[in-house]
XYZ file of C-alpha atoms in Angstrom:
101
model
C 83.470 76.943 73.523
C 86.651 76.144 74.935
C 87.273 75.832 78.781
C 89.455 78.882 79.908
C 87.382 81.110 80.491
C 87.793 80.507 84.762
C 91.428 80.573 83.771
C 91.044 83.767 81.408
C 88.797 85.373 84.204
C 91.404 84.789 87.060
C 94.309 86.585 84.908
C 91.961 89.634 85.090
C 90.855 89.620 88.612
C 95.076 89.116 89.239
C 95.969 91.933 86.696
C 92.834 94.762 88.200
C 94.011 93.884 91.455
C 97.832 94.518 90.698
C 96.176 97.656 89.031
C 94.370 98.508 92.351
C 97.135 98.429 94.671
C 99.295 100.784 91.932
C 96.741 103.370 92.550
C 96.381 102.756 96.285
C 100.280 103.111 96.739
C 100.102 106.309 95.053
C 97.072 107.963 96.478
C 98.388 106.801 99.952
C 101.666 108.157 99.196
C 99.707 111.532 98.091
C 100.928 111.803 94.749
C 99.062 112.252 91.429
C 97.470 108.446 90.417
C 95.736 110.024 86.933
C 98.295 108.102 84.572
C 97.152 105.154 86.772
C 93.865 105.762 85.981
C 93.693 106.280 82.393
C 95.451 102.957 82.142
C 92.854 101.385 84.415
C 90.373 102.721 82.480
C 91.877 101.615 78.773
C 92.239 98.139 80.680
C 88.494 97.890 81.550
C 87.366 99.076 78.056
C 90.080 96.268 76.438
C 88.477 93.951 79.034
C 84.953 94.654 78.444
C 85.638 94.279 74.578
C 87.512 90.876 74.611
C 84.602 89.746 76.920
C 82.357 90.543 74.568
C 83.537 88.954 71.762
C 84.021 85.681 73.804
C 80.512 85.783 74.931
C 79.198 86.349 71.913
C 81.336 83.980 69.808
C 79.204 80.870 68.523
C 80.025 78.095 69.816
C 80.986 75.763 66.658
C 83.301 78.351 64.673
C 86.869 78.169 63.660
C 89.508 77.806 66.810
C 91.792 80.234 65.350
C 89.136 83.298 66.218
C 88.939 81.179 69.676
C 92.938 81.316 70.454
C 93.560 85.319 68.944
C 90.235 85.895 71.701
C 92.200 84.525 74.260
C 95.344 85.583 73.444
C 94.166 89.476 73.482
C 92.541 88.499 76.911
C 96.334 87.792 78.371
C 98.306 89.258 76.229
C 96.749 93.116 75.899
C 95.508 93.688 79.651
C 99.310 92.331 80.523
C 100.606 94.947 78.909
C 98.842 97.777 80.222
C 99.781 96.474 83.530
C 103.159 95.346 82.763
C 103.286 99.421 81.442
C 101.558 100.847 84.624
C 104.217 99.174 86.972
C 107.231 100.001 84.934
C 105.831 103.721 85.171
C 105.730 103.479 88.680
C 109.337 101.728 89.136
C 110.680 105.099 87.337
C 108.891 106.991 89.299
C 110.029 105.292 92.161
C 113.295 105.474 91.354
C 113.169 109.442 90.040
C 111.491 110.420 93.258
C 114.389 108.574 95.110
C 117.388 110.147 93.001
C 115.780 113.650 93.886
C 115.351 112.868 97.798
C 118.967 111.816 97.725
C 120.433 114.968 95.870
């Protein structure tokens, strides 16, 4: 069993945190956070999944299985984030465009 899993596990707490303050900005600002949440949601099934699989993976296997495991643990959760703030830049910037109309 490879070592990066504190690494691995310190990209999520970093990515559900980014994730948190999304949906804090929005219901703070008042405005509808549900895209937010489906996205957090899809993150923490991905999550739970990929978690899975690396607990349950034996220990002497093949290290390709080992490096697509990890990969999906950065790569996938990255991009629902990486999606959830580009939503919210547009939105930013829509909301902004109509206030200045």
């Amino acid at each position: 069993m490879p070592n990066d899993l504190p690494q691995l596990l310190f990209l999520q707490v970093v990515y559900i945190l980014i994730m948190a303050l999304i949906i804090r900005y929005k219901l703070k600002k008042g405005q509808s956070a549900i895209f937010y949440w489906l996205i957090a949601a899809l993150y923490l099934f991905v999550a739970i999944c990929l978690l899975h699989e690396y607990i349950t993976m034996p220990t002497i296997g093949e290290g390709g299985t080992w490096f697509a495991i990890e990969m999906y643990g950065m790569f996938v959760p990255g991009l629902l984030v990486g999606a959830a703030l580009i939503a919210l830049f547009v939105d930013y910037v829509r909301r902004d465009f109509k206030t200045k109309r």
